[in-house]
Short mmCIF file of C-alpha atoms in Angstrom, two decimals:
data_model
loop_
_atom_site.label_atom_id
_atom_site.label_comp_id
_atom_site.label_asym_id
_atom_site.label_seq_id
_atom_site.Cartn_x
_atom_site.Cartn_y
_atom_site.Cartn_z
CA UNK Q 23 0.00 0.00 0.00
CA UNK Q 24 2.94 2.53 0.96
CA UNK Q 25 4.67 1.70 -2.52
CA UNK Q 26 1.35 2.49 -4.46
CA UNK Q 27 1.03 5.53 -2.43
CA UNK Q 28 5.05 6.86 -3.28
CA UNK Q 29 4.21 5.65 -6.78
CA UNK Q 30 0.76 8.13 -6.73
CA UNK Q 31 2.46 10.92 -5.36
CA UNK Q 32 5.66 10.72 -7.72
CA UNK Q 33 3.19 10.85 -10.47
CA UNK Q 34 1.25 14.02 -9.41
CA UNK Q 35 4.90 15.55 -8.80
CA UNK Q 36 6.09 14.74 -12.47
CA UNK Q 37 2.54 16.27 -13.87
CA UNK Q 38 3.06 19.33 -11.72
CA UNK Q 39 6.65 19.25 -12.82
CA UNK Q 40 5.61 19.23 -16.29
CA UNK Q 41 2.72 21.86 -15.91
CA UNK Q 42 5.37 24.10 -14.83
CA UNK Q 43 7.82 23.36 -17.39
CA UNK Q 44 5.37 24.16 -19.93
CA UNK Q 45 4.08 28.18 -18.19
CA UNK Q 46 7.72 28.61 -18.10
CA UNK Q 47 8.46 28.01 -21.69
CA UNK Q 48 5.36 29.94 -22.49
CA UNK Q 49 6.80 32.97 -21.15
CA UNK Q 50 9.77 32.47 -22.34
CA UNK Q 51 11.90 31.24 -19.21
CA UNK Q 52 9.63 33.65 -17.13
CA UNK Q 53 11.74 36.56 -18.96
CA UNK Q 54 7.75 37.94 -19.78
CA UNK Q 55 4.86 38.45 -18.34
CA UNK Q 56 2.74 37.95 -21.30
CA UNK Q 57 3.56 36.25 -25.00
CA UNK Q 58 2.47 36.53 -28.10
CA UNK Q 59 2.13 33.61 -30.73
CA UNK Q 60 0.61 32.68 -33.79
CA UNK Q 61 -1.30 29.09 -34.99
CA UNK Q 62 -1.18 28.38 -38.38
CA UNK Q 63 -3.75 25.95 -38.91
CA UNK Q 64 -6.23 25.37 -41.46
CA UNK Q 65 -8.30 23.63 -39.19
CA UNK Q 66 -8.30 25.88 -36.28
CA UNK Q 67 -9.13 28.07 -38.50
CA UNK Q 68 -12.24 26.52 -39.68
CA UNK Q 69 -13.16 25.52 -36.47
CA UNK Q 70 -12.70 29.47 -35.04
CA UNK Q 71 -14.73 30.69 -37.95
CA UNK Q 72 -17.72 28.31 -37.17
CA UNK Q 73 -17.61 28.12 -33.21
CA UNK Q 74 -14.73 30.60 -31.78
CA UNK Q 75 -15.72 29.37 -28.05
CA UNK Q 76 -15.16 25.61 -29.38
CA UNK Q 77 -12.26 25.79 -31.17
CA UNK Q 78 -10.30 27.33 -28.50
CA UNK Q 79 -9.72 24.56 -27.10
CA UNK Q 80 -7.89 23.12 -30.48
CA UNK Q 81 -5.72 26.27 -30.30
CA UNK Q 82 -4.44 25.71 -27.02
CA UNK Q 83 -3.84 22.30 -27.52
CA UNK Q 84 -1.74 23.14 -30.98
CA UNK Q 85 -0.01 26.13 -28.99
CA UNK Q 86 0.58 23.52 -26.26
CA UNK Q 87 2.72 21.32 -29.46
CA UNK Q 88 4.01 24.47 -31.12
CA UNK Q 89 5.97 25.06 -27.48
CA UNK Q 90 7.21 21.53 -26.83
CA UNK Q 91 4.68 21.15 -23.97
CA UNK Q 92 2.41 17.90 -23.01
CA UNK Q 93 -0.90 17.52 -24.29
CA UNK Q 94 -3.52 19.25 -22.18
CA UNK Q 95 -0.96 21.32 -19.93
CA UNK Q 96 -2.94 23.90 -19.71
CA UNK Q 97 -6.04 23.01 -18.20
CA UNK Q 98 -8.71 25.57 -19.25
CA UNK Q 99 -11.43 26.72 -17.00
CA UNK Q 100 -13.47 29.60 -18.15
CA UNK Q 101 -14.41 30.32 -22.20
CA UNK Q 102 -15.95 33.62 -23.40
CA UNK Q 103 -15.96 34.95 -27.05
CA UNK Q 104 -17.67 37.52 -28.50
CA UNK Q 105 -17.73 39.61 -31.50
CA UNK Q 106 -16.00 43.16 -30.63
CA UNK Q 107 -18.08 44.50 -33.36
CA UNK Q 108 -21.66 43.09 -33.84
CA UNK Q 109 -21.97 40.84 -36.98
CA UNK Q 110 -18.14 40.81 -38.16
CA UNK Q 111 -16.91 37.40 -37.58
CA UNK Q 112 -13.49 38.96 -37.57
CA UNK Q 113 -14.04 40.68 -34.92
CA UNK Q 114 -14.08 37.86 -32.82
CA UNK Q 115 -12.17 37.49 -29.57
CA UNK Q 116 -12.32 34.68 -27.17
CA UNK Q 117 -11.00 34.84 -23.12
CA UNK Q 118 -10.08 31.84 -21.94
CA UNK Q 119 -8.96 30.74 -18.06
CA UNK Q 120 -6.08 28.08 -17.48
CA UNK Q 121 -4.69 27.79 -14.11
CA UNK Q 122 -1.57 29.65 -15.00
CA UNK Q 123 -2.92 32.52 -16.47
CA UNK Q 124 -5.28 34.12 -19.60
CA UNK Q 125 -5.46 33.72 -23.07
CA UNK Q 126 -6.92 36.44 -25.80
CA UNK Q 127 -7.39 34.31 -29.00
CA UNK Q 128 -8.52 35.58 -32.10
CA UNK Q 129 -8.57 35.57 -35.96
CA UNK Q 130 -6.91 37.65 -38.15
CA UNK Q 131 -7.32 38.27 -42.32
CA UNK Q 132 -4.57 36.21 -42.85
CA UNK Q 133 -6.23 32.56 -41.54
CA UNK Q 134 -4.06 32.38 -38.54
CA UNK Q 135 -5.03 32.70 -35.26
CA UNK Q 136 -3.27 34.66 -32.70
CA UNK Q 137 -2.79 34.08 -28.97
CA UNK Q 138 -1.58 36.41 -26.48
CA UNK Q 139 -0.94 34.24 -23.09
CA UNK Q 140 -0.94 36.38 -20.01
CA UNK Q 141 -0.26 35.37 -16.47
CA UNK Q 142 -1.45 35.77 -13.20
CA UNK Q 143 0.33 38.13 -10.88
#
């Protein structure tokens, strides 16, 4: 029973461990507060033009492989999108909650999509 326990623990360690690994290199060895990138993905694309507060979910996870990071690292909690300017798709900005911080994610003319990750102070 102890060893399962050590085993347990070691595991949640190593997640956390990762978790951490991954904020850092999303602010670029904590040099930043907040980071800029861009997803160039046909798909996310797609996916943002036909439901923004889906698809961000798709972005995070290809930011996520874009920075070397595991797969669902960033554990999001709160979505909200909405269109800055009433009927223009483009407009369209999504907020989204991870533990370590904020993300704006949005669309521009070019089909990308652009993140800005912000963290928590």
């Amino acid at each position: 029973m102890k060893v399962l326990l050590i085993i347990a623990s070691l595991l949640v360690s190593l997640a956390a461990s990762a978790d951490h690994d991954c904020y850092r290199r999303a602010l670029n060895n904590f040099s930043v507060d907040s980071m800029a990138f861009q997803i160039n993905s046909e798909e996310a694309v797609a996916m943002f033009e036909d439901r923004p507060d889906k698809a961000v979910y798709s972005v995070v996870r290809s930011l996520e492989q874009q920075i070397g990071c595991s797969e669902k690292s960033f554990e999001l909690a709160e979505v909200s999108c909405k269109e800055i300017v009433p009927g223009n798709l483009l407009s369209s900005i999504c907020y989204v909650e991870s533990q370590h911080g904020y993300f704006f994610i949005s669309m521009d003319m070019m089909e990308s999509i652009n993140v800005v990750f912000n963290r928590w102070d």
